[in-house]
Coordinates of C-alpha atoms in Angstrom, one line a residue:
Chain A
M154 CA -33.8 -160.1 60.6
R155 CA -36.9 -162.3 60.8
R156 CA -38.6 -160.1 58.3
V157 CA -35.6 -160.3 56.0
L158 CA -35.8 -164.1 56.2
T159 CA -39.5 -163.9 55.3
V160 CA -38.7 -162.0 52.1
Y161 CA -35.8 -164.4 51.4
R162 CA -38.0 -167.5 51.7
W163 CA -40.6 -166.0 49.4
E164 CA -37.9 -164.8 46.9
L165 CA -36.7 -168.4 46.7
R166 CA -40.2 -169.6 46.2
K167 CA -40.6 -167.1 43.4
L168 CA -37.4 -168.2 41.8
R169 CA -38.6 -171.8 42.0
A170 CA -41.7 -170.8 40.1
Q171 CA -39.9 -169.0 37.3
K172 CA -38.5 -170.5 34.1
R173 CA -35.3 -168.4 34.0
T174 CA -34.1 -170.0 37.2
Y175 CA -34.2 -173.4 35.5
L176 CA -32.6 -172.0 32.4
G177 CA -29.6 -170.8 34.5
L178 CA -29.4 -173.9 36.7
G179 CA -30.0 -176.1 33.6
L180 CA -27.1 -174.5 31.8
A181 CA -24.9 -175.1 34.9
A182 CA -25.9 -178.7 34.9
V183 CA -25.9 -179.5 31.2
V184 CA -22.5 -177.9 30.2
P185 CA -20.4 -180.4 32.3
I186 CA -22.5 -183.3 30.9
I187 CA -21.9 -182.1 27.4
F188 CA -18.2 -181.6 28.1
V189 CA -17.7 -185.1 29.6
T190 CA -19.8 -186.7 26.8
A191 CA -17.7 -184.9 24.1
V192 CA -14.5 -186.1 25.8
A193 CA -15.9 -189.6 26.0
L194 CA -16.9 -189.7 22.3
H195 CA -13.8 -188.1 21.0
G196 CA -11.6 -190.5 22.9
G197 CA -7.8 -190.0 22.4
R198 CA -5.3 -189.5 25.1
H199 CA -5.0 -185.7 25.0
G200 CA -6.9 -183.0 26.7
P201 CA -6.7 -179.2 26.1
E202 CA -3.1 -178.7 26.9
D203 CA -3.0 -175.0 27.3
V204 CA -5.6 -174.9 30.1
A205 CA -4.8 -175.6 33.7
F206 CA -5.6 -179.3 34.4
G207 CA -6.7 -179.8 30.8
R208 CA -4.1 -182.5 30.1
Y209 CA -5.4 -184.6 33.1
I210 CA -9.0 -185.1 32.0
H211 CA -8.3 -188.6 30.9
E212 CA -6.7 -189.4 34.2
T213 CA -9.1 -188.2 36.8
G214 CA -12.7 -186.8 37.0
L215 CA -11.4 -184.1 39.3
A216 CA -9.9 -182.3 36.4
F217 CA -13.3 -181.7 34.7
P218 CA -14.7 -179.1 37.2
L219 CA -11.4 -177.3 37.2
V220 CA -11.2 -177.0 33.4
L221 CA -14.9 -175.8 33.5
L222 CA -14.1 -173.1 36.1
F223 CA -11.6 -171.7 33.6
F224 CA -13.9 -171.8 30.5
G225 CA -16.9 -170.8 32.5
S226 CA -15.3 -167.5 33.7
I227 CA -15.4 -166.0 30.2
W228 CA -19.2 -165.7 29.9
M229 CA -21.0 -168.8 31.1
F230 CA -21.0 -168.2 34.8
P231 CA -21.3 -164.4 34.5
L232 CA -24.4 -165.1 32.3
I233 CA -25.9 -167.6 34.6
T234 CA -25.4 -165.2 37.5
A235 CA -26.7 -162.2 35.6
L236 CA -29.8 -164.1 34.5
V237 CA -31.3 -163.9 38.0
A238 CA -29.3 -161.0 39.5
G239 CA -30.3 -158.7 36.6
D240 CA -33.9 -159.8 36.8
I241 CA -34.7 -159.9 40.5
V242 CA -35.7 -156.2 40.9
A243 CA -36.4 -155.3 37.3
A244 CA -38.9 -158.1 36.8
E245 CA -40.9 -156.5 39.7
D246 CA -40.8 -153.2 37.8
H247 CA -42.0 -154.9 34.7
N248 CA -44.8 -156.8 36.4
G249 CA -45.8 -153.8 38.5
T250 CA -45.5 -155.9 41.6
L251 CA -43.0 -153.6 43.3
K252 CA -45.8 -151.3 44.3
T253 CA -47.8 -154.3 45.5
I254 CA -45.1 -155.5 47.9
L255 CA -43.9 -152.0 48.9
T256 CA -47.3 -151.1 50.3
R257 CA -47.3 -154.0 52.8
S258 CA -45.6 -154.0 56.2
L259 CA -42.0 -154.5 55.3
E260 CA -39.5 -151.7 54.8
R261 CA -37.7 -151.3 51.5
G262 CA -34.4 -152.2 53.0
Q263 CA -35.8 -155.5 54.3
I264 CA -37.1 -156.4 50.8
F265 CA -33.8 -155.5 49.2
A266 CA -31.8 -157.6 51.7
G267 CA -34.1 -160.6 51.0
K268 CA -33.6 -160.2 47.3
A269 CA -29.8 -159.9 47.6
L270 CA -29.7 -163.1 49.7
A271 CA -31.8 -165.0 47.2
T272 CA -29.6 -163.9 44.4
A273 CA -26.5 -165.1 46.2
T274 CA -28.2 -168.4 47.0
Y275 CA -29.0 -169.0 43.4
A276 CA -25.4 -168.2 42.3
V277 CA -24.0 -170.6 44.9
A278 CA -26.5 -173.2 43.8
A279 CA -25.4 -172.8 40.2
I280 CA -21.7 -173.2 40.9
V281 CA -22.2 -176.1 43.3
L282 CA -24.5 -177.8 40.8
M283 CA -21.8 -177.5 38.1
G284 CA -19.1 -178.8 40.4
V285 CA -21.0 -181.8 41.6
I286 CA -22.2 -182.8 38.2
A287 CA -18.7 -182.3 36.7
V288 CA -17.0 -184.4 39.4
V289 CA -19.6 -187.2 39.1
A290 CA -19.8 -187.3 35.3
G291 CA -16.0 -186.8 35.0
S292 CA -15.3 -189.6 37.4
I293 CA -17.6 -191.9 35.5
E294 CA -15.5 -191.2 32.4
S295 CA -12.0 -191.0 33.9
G296 CA -12.3 -192.4 37.4
L297 CA -12.0 -190.6 40.7
N298 CA -8.2 -190.8 40.8
S299 CA -5.4 -188.8 42.3
L300 CA -4.7 -185.3 40.9
V301 CA -1.4 -183.8 39.8
T302 CA -1.2 -180.2 41.2
L303 CA 0.1 -177.1 39.5
S304 CA 3.4 -177.7 41.3
G305 CA 3.7 -181.1 39.7
T306 CA 3.1 -183.1 42.9
T307 CA 0.4 -185.8 43.1
I308 CA -2.3 -185.6 45.7
S309 CA -4.8 -188.2 46.7
A310 CA -8.3 -188.3 45.3
A311 CA -9.8 -187.5 48.7
K312 CA -7.6 -184.4 49.1
G313 CA -8.1 -183.4 45.5
L314 CA -11.9 -183.6 46.1
R315 CA -11.6 -181.3 49.1
L316 CA -9.5 -178.8 47.1
V317 CA -12.0 -178.8 44.2
G318 CA -14.7 -178.0 46.7
A319 CA -12.5 -175.2 48.2
S320 CA -11.8 -173.9 44.6
L321 CA -15.5 -173.6 44.0
L322 CA -15.8 -171.5 47.2
V323 CA -13.0 -169.2 46.1
Y324 CA -14.6 -169.0 42.6
L325 CA -17.8 -167.7 44.3
M326 CA -16.1 -164.5 45.3
P327 CA -15.9 -163.0 41.8
I328 CA -19.3 -164.6 41.0
L329 CA -20.9 -162.8 43.9
A330 CA -19.2 -159.5 42.8
I331 CA -20.9 -160.1 39.3
A332 CA -24.2 -160.7 41.1
S333 CA -23.9 -157.4 43.0
I334 CA -23.3 -155.6 39.7
G335 CA -26.3 -157.3 38.2
L336 CA -28.4 -156.3 41.2
L337 CA -27.3 -152.7 40.8
L338 CA -28.1 -152.7 37.1
S339 CA -31.4 -154.4 37.8
T340 CA -32.4 -151.7 40.3
V341 CA -31.2 -148.8 38.2
T342 CA -32.3 -149.8 34.7
R343 CA -35.7 -151.3 35.8
N344 CA -35.4 -153.5 32.7
S345 CA -34.5 -157.1 33.0
A346 CA -33.0 -157.6 29.6
A347 CA -30.9 -154.4 29.8
A348 CA -29.6 -155.5 33.3
V349 CA -28.7 -159.0 32.2
V350 CA -27.0 -157.9 29.0
G351 CA -25.4 -155.0 30.9
T352 CA -23.9 -157.2 33.6
L353 CA -22.5 -159.6 31.0
G354 CA -21.1 -156.5 29.1
V355 CA -19.4 -155.2 32.2
S356 CA -17.8 -158.6 32.8
L357 CA -16.6 -158.9 29.2
L358 CA -15.4 -155.3 29.2
I359 CA -13.2 -156.0 32.3
Q360 CA -11.7 -159.0 30.5
L361 CA -11.1 -156.8 27.5
I362 CA -9.2 -154.3 29.6
G363 CA -7.2 -157.3 30.9
I364 CA -5.9 -158.2 27.4
L365 CA -5.1 -154.6 26.3
P366 CA -1.4 -154.1 25.9
G367 CA 0.2 -151.6 28.3
L368 CA -2.4 -152.1 31.0
G369 CA -0.7 -155.0 32.6
G370 CA -0.4 -153.0 35.8
L371 CA -4.2 -153.2 36.3
H372 CA -4.2 -156.9 35.9
P373 CA -4.2 -157.8 39.6
Y374 CA -7.1 -155.5 40.3
L375 CA -9.4 -156.7 37.5
L376 CA -12.4 -158.8 38.4
S377 CA -11.6 -161.2 35.6
T378 CA -8.2 -162.0 37.2
Q379 CA -10.0 -163.1 40.4
F380 CA -11.7 -165.9 38.5
N381 CA -8.3 -167.7 38.5
A382 CA -7.5 -167.1 42.2
W383 CA -8.6 -170.7 43.1
Q384 CA -5.5 -172.0 41.3
G385 CA -3.5 -170.9 44.4
L386 CA -5.2 -173.8 46.3
L387 CA -3.8 -176.3 43.8
R388 CA -0.2 -175.5 44.5
V389 CA 2.1 -177.2 47.0
P390 CA 2.3 -175.4 49.4
I391 CA -0.9 -173.5 48.9
D392 CA -0.4 -170.0 47.6
W393 CA -2.8 -167.8 49.5
A394 CA -1.7 -164.5 47.9
P395 CA -4.1 -164.6 45.0
I396 CA -7.0 -165.8 47.2
G397 CA -6.4 -163.0 49.7
R398 CA -6.2 -160.5 46.9
A399 CA -9.4 -161.9 45.3
A400 CA -11.2 -161.4 48.7
W401 CA -10.5 -157.7 48.9
V402 CA -10.6 -156.9 45.1
C403 CA -14.0 -158.7 44.8
S404 CA -15.2 -156.7 47.8
L405 CA -14.2 -153.5 46.1
Y406 CA -16.4 -154.4 43.2
A407 CA -19.3 -155.9 45.2
L408 CA -19.8 -153.7 48.2
P409 CA -20.1 -150.3 46.4
S410 CA -22.4 -151.9 43.8
L411 CA -24.6 -153.4 46.6
A412 CA -24.5 -150.1 48.6
A413 CA -25.5 -148.1 45.5
A414 CA -28.3 -150.6 44.6
Y415 CA -29.5 -150.4 48.2
V416 CA -29.6 -146.6 48.3
V417 CA -31.3 -146.4 44.9
F418 CA -33.9 -149.0 45.9
L419 CA -34.7 -147.2 49.1
R420 CA -35.1 -143.8 47.5
R421 CA -36.5 -144.4 44.1
D422 CA -39.9 -143.4 43.0
V423 CA -42.1 -146.4 42.2
A424 CA -44.1 -145.1 39.3
G425 CA -45.5 -147.0 36.4
G426 CA -46.9 -150.5 36.6
Chain B
M81 CA -60.6 -141.1 66.6
A82 CA -58.9 -137.7 66.9
G83 CA -57.6 -136.0 63.8
P84 CA -58.2 -136.7 60.2
V85 CA -57.5 -140.1 58.7
V86 CA -55.7 -138.5 55.7
E87 CA -54.3 -135.1 55.9
V88 CA -52.5 -133.8 52.8
R89 CA -50.9 -130.3 52.9
G90 CA -49.4 -128.4 50.0
L91 CA -48.5 -131.6 48.1
V92 CA -46.4 -131.0 45.0
K93 CA -44.9 -133.5 42.6
R94 CA -42.8 -132.1 39.7
Y95 CA -41.2 -134.2 37.0
G96 CA -38.8 -131.8 35.3
D97 CA -40.9 -129.0 34.0
V98 CA -44.1 -130.9 34.4
V99 CA -46.1 -130.3 37.5
A100 CA -48.2 -133.4 38.0
V101 CA -49.6 -132.4 41.4
D102 CA -49.6 -128.8 42.4
D103 CA -50.3 -127.7 46.0
V104 CA -53.0 -130.2 46.9
D105 CA -54.7 -130.2 50.3
L106 CA -57.0 -133.0 51.2
N107 CA -58.8 -134.0 54.5
V108 CA -60.4 -137.4 54.8
E109 CA -62.2 -138.0 58.1
T110 CA -63.1 -141.2 59.8
G111 CA -66.1 -142.9 58.1
D112 CA -65.8 -140.9 54.9
V113 CA -66.2 -142.4 51.5
Y114 CA -64.2 -139.8 49.8
G115 CA -64.2 -139.3 46.0
Y116 CA -61.1 -138.0 44.4
L117 CA -62.5 -136.9 41.1
G118 CA -60.8 -135.6 38.1
P119 CA -60.2 -136.2 34.4
N120 CA -57.5 -138.7 33.3
G121 CA -54.0 -137.2 33.8
A122 CA -55.2 -134.7 36.4
G123 CA -52.8 -136.0 39.0
K124 CA -55.0 -138.5 41.0
T125 CA -52.7 -141.5 40.7
T126 CA -49.6 -139.5 41.5
S127 CA -51.3 -138.1 44.6
L128 CA -52.2 -141.6 45.7
R129 CA -48.7 -142.9 45.1
M130 CA -47.4 -140.2 47.4
M131 CA -50.0 -141.1 50.0
L132 CA -48.8 -144.8 49.8
G133 CA -45.1 -143.8 50.1
L134 CA -44.3 -145.1 46.6
I135 CA -43.0 -141.8 45.3
R136 CA -41.5 -138.8 47.1
P137 CA -43.3 -135.5 47.1
T138 CA -41.3 -132.5 45.7
A139 CA -42.9 -130.5 48.5
G140 CA -45.7 -130.7 51.0
S141 CA -46.7 -133.5 53.4
V142 CA -48.9 -136.5 53.8
R143 CA -50.1 -137.7 57.2
I144 CA -52.0 -140.9 57.4
F145 CA -53.4 -141.5 60.9
G146 CA -51.0 -138.8 61.8
R147 CA -47.9 -140.6 60.4
D148 CA -45.7 -139.9 57.4
P149 CA -45.6 -142.7 54.9
Q150 CA -42.3 -141.4 53.5
L151 CA -40.5 -142.1 56.8
S152 CA -41.6 -145.7 57.4
V153 CA -44.0 -148.2 55.9
R154 CA -45.3 -148.5 59.5
A155 CA -47.3 -145.4 58.7
L156 CA -49.4 -147.7 56.4
D157 CA -50.5 -149.9 59.3
G158 CA -54.2 -150.1 58.9
V159 CA -54.0 -148.8 55.4
A160 CA -54.4 -150.8 52.2
G161 CA -55.2 -150.2 48.6
F162 CA -53.7 -150.0 45.2
V163 CA -52.8 -147.5 42.5
E164 CA -53.7 -148.1 38.8
E165 CA -54.4 -151.8 38.4
P166 CA -53.5 -154.1 41.2
R167 CA -50.5 -156.2 40.1
F168 CA -49.6 -159.8 41.1
Y169 CA -47.0 -162.4 40.2
P170 CA -48.5 -164.0 37.1
Y171 CA -46.6 -167.3 37.7
L172 CA -48.1 -167.8 41.2
T173 CA -51.7 -168.8 42.0
G174 CA -54.1 -166.2 43.4
R175 CA -53.8 -167.9 46.8
K176 CA -50.0 -168.0 46.7
N177 CA -49.9 -164.3 45.9
L178 CA -52.1 -163.7 48.9
E179 CA -50.0 -165.9 51.0
L180 CA -46.9 -163.9 50.0
L181 CA -48.6 -160.6 50.9
A182 CA -49.9 -162.0 54.1
A183 CA -46.4 -163.1 55.1
F184 CA -45.2 -159.6 54.3
D185 CA -48.0 -158.2 56.4
G186 CA -47.5 -160.5 59.4
D187 CA -50.0 -159.9 62.2
G188 CA -52.3 -162.8 61.5
A189 CA -53.0 -161.7 57.9
A190 CA -52.6 -165.3 56.7
S191 CA -55.6 -166.5 58.7
R192 CA -57.8 -164.1 56.7
I193 CA -57.0 -165.5 53.3
D194 CA -60.1 -167.7 53.0
E195 CA -62.3 -165.1 54.3
V196 CA -61.2 -162.4 51.9
L197 CA -61.3 -164.8 49.0
D198 CA -65.0 -165.4 49.9
V199 CA -65.7 -161.6 50.2
V200 CA -64.5 -161.0 46.6
E201 CA -66.0 -164.3 45.4
L202 CA -62.7 -165.7 44.1
A203 CA -62.5 -168.8 46.3
D204 CA -63.1 -171.2 43.4
R205 CA -60.4 -169.7 41.2
A206 CA -57.8 -169.2 44.0
G207 CA -55.8 -172.2 42.8
D208 CA -55.2 -170.9 39.3
R209 CA -52.3 -168.8 38.3
V210 CA -52.9 -165.1 38.2
G211 CA -51.5 -165.0 34.6
G212 CA -54.8 -166.6 33.5
Y213 CA -57.1 -164.2 35.4
S214 CA -59.4 -161.7 33.7
H215 CA -59.1 -158.0 34.4
G216 CA -62.1 -158.1 36.7
M217 CA -60.7 -161.1 38.6
K218 CA -57.3 -159.3 39.2
Q219 CA -59.3 -156.2 40.3
R220 CA -61.1 -158.4 42.8
L221 CA -57.9 -160.0 43.9
G222 CA -56.6 -156.5 44.5
I223 CA -59.4 -155.8 46.9
A224 CA -58.8 -159.2 48.6
A225 CA -55.1 -158.3 49.0
A226 CA -56.2 -155.0 50.5
L227 CA -58.6 -156.6 52.9
L228 CA -56.0 -159.0 54.1
R229 CA -54.5 -156.1 56.1
A230 CA -57.8 -155.6 57.9
P231 CA -57.6 -151.9 56.9
R232 CA -59.2 -149.0 58.6
L233 CA -58.5 -147.0 55.4
L234 CA -58.8 -148.1 51.8
L235 CA -57.1 -146.2 49.1
L236 CA -58.5 -147.3 45.7
D237 CA -57.4 -145.9 42.4
E238 CA -60.2 -146.1 39.8
P239 CA -61.4 -149.4 41.2
T240 CA -64.1 -149.9 38.5
T241 CA -62.0 -148.9 35.5
G242 CA -62.1 -151.6 32.8
L243 CA -64.9 -153.6 34.4
D244 CA -68.0 -154.5 32.6
P245 CA -71.3 -153.0 33.9
G246 CA -72.0 -156.0 36.1
G247 CA -68.5 -155.9 37.5
M248 CA -68.8 -152.1 38.2
R249 CA -72.0 -152.6 40.0
D250 CA -70.5 -155.4 42.1
M251 CA -67.5 -153.3 42.9
R252 CA -69.6 -150.3 44.0
L253 CA -71.7 -152.6 46.2
L254 CA -68.6 -154.0 47.7
I255 CA -67.2 -150.6 48.4
R256 CA -70.5 -149.5 50.0
R257 CA -70.6 -152.6 52.1
L258 CA -67.0 -152.1 53.3
A259 CA -67.9 -148.5 54.2
E260 CA -70.9 -149.6 56.2
D261 CA -68.5 -151.9 58.1
G262 CA -66.7 -148.8 59.2
I263 CA -63.8 -148.7 56.8
T264 CA -62.9 -145.2 55.6
V265 CA -62.5 -145.1 51.8
L266 CA -60.6 -142.8 49.5
L267 CA -61.3 -143.6 45.9
S268 CA -60.2 -141.9 42.8
S269 CA -62.5 -141.8 39.8
H270 CA -63.2 -140.0 36.6
Q271 CA -66.8 -141.3 36.7
L272 CA -69.3 -138.9 38.2
A273 CA -72.0 -141.4 38.6
E274 CA -69.7 -143.6 40.7
V275 CA -68.8 -140.8 43.0
E276 CA -72.4 -139.7 43.3
E277 CA -73.5 -143.2 44.1
V278 CA -70.9 -144.1 46.7
C279 CA -69.2 -141.0 48.1
N280 CA -70.2 -138.5 50.7
R281 CA -67.3 -136.1 50.2
V282 CA -65.5 -135.2 47.1
A283 CA -62.4 -133.3 45.9
I284 CA -62.1 -132.3 42.3
I285 CA -58.6 -132.1 40.9
R286 CA -57.9 -130.4 37.7
R287 CA -54.4 -130.1 36.1
G288 CA -52.8 -131.0 39.4
R289 CA -54.8 -128.4 41.5
I290 CA -57.8 -128.9 43.7
A291 CA -60.7 -127.1 42.2
F292 CA -63.2 -128.0 44.9
E293 CA -63.3 -129.9 48.1
G294 CA -66.4 -130.6 50.2
T295 CA -69.7 -132.5 50.3
L296 CA -71.7 -133.2 47.2
A297 CA -74.4 -131.0 48.6
D298 CA -71.8 -128.2 49.2
M299 CA -70.7 -128.6 45.7
R300 CA -74.2 -128.0 44.4
G301 CA -74.9 -125.2 46.8
R302 CA -71.7 -123.3 46.2
T303 CA -72.1 -123.1 42.5
A304 CA -74.2 -120.4 40.8
T305 CA -77.3 -122.1 39.5
L306 CA -80.0 -121.3 37.1
Y307 CA -83.4 -120.5 38.8
R308 CA -86.9 -120.1 37.4
L309 CA -89.1 -117.7 39.2
R310 CA -92.9 -117.2 38.9
T311 CA -94.6 -114.4 40.8
T312 CA -97.9 -112.6 40.9
D313 CA -96.2 -109.5 39.4
P314 CA -93.4 -110.4 36.9
D315 CA -92.5 -106.8 36.0
R316 CA -92.1 -105.6 39.6
A317 CA -90.2 -108.8 40.4
L318 CA -87.8 -108.3 37.6
E319 CA -87.0 -104.8 38.9
I320 CA -86.3 -106.3 42.3
C321 CA -84.1 -109.0 40.8
A322 CA -82.1 -106.4 38.9
A323 CA -81.6 -104.4 42.1
Q324 CA -80.7 -107.4 44.3
A325 CA -77.1 -108.2 45.0
G326 CA -75.9 -111.7 43.8
I327 CA -78.7 -112.1 41.2
A328 CA -77.2 -112.2 37.7
D329 CA -78.6 -112.3 34.2
A330 CA -82.2 -111.8 35.3
R331 CA -84.6 -111.6 32.3
L332 CA -88.2 -112.4 31.4
D333 CA -88.6 -115.7 29.7
G334 CA -91.9 -116.2 27.9
G335 CA -93.6 -113.1 29.4
R336 CA -94.5 -114.5 32.8
E337 CA -91.4 -116.4 34.1
I338 CA -88.1 -114.9 35.2
V339 CA -84.9 -116.7 34.8
F340 CA -81.6 -115.8 36.6
T341 CA -78.5 -117.3 38.0
A342 CA -77.5 -117.0 41.6
E343 CA -76.0 -118.8 44.5
Q344 CA -78.2 -120.2 47.2
D345 CA -77.6 -117.4 49.7
A346 CA -78.6 -114.7 47.2
V347 CA -81.7 -116.6 46.3
A348 CA -82.8 -116.7 49.9
A349 CA -82.3 -113.0 50.2
L350 CA -84.2 -112.4 47.0
S351 CA -87.2 -114.4 48.3
V352 CA -87.4 -112.2 51.4
A353 CA -87.0 -109.0 49.3
L354 CA -89.9 -110.1 47.1
I355 CA -92.2 -110.8 49.9
D356 CA -91.3 -107.5 51.7
T357 CA -92.5 -105.6 48.6
G358 CA -95.7 -107.6 48.4
V359 CA -94.8 -109.7 45.4
A360 CA -96.0 -113.3 46.1
I361 CA -93.9 -116.1 44.8
T362 CA -95.8 -118.9 43.1
A363 CA -92.7 -120.9 42.1
L364 CA -89.0 -120.6 42.7
V365 CA -87.3 -123.6 41.1
P366 CA -83.6 -124.3 40.8
Q367 CA -82.7 -125.8 37.5
A368 CA -80.3 -128.1 39.3
P369 CA -77.3 -128.8 37.2
T370 CA -76.4 -132.4 36.9
L371 CA -73.2 -133.4 38.6
E372 CA -71.7 -133.7 35.2
E373 CA -72.4 -130.0 34.5
L374 CA -70.8 -129.1 37.8
F375 CA -67.9 -131.3 37.1
F376 CA -67.3 -129.5 33.8
R377 CA -67.6 -126.1 35.4
F378 CA -64.8 -127.1 37.8
T379 CA -62.6 -128.8 35.4
E380 CA -62.9 -126.6 32.3

């Protein structure tokens, strides 16, 4: 375990030294600022009515991160996640550094585990960064006021803030499933661009299946559906059913991907470079 | 130390229909500077990758200090080196790259960073990103990264390739110095001069197969060589040559001198036979082939 942490710490250091990390985190930080700025400049009294919490953006800053969670699930957060997940193994293939680190004193499994942890850490950082900036910027625009839940009841700002935080955590489940798929593609394709685009493609494909007519029965088991599971938290009383389902459905996507990536990483020939 | 440092048996690597390495046996003993010689594409790098556990053999086995690098990276304790060019993270400094590798090595490697940077004369550029290094500097950083592990065995894949003449000389001096410090070295090369200069043993690989393994002296001795013979009685000597086993293509050259090809043992027997019949030898000179000629004999 100590050796996995050694890899993990160095993976984080490597992420801090790479531009793409800042590209991803920058996107997560800039989008809420642009959104709030656009709302502020546009003025008016109406928000996007057809999106959960869209109509409340002029009443409380807490509505901003929730609206962004909805829009972000289409491609922004999958892209931000894939940017690092798809690169973290493939970049080492491209640089030829895989052979450099695999001939030291750490087992391949330890190196893989450190990389997986670093990928997850980055994804968590991106979502938290978006949430914090959206709440802060949104509250500057609309005030940190009470929030009207999806059940129509009003909850205090303090409780709303806790629920927004919890929503971000629930949202991390499908995000980490995307990260696992990205890690698998990164390990298998050995090509960063292919893995990033492929991960985004898988995410969009699952959404496409979700809107095909006649496939409604699949809906609860699609990864894209789990991006809305957090809405259960904002009902009174809290509806845990979608959250529980998200937990196991996301595991069904994440664990086989991770296991396959692990096995491939352990067994593959490191040629080239 | 008991047993060979590197013991390779029946090593095969197949990629589809292509056999990159075909039934290779190698023995590297403690203290050897072992030259793994062959033309480009002969399978040297593929063999080295299998020795380092980077790729799986199709068949055969590798034992390094008696352990199998396919089973655990622990088999590489005391082993360091690189295949093809050493590669580093271009966005980190030379020193940061070494710090990372030292952390992966554990075992006090971090305390050797300054020392190894001095050995390869990179101390003053260690703070620069590797992305800005020249090929020669990366090559030297590769040696530094290997020395961090305080190795007893160095596996080096064409360490002088791409270096300018000064860089090559420095690299060879460095390898010799490391060997004098007691490190066993296995280096692959397609440069004969290099092998002749630094190695005591050599294996020649040709299209995936070992064509020769032994000392450089063996290599010369085991190959039929052209000899020039002068005697007090050329005609009589020629008859003896023709009758003697192992002497081939004997003929008079210029009336007084006989030329023939033979292996060392046959030449020894011939000299005894000549003296027995009363023919005195005034000169018996091997036209020693250059290592290059030998190399081509084994590889073509």
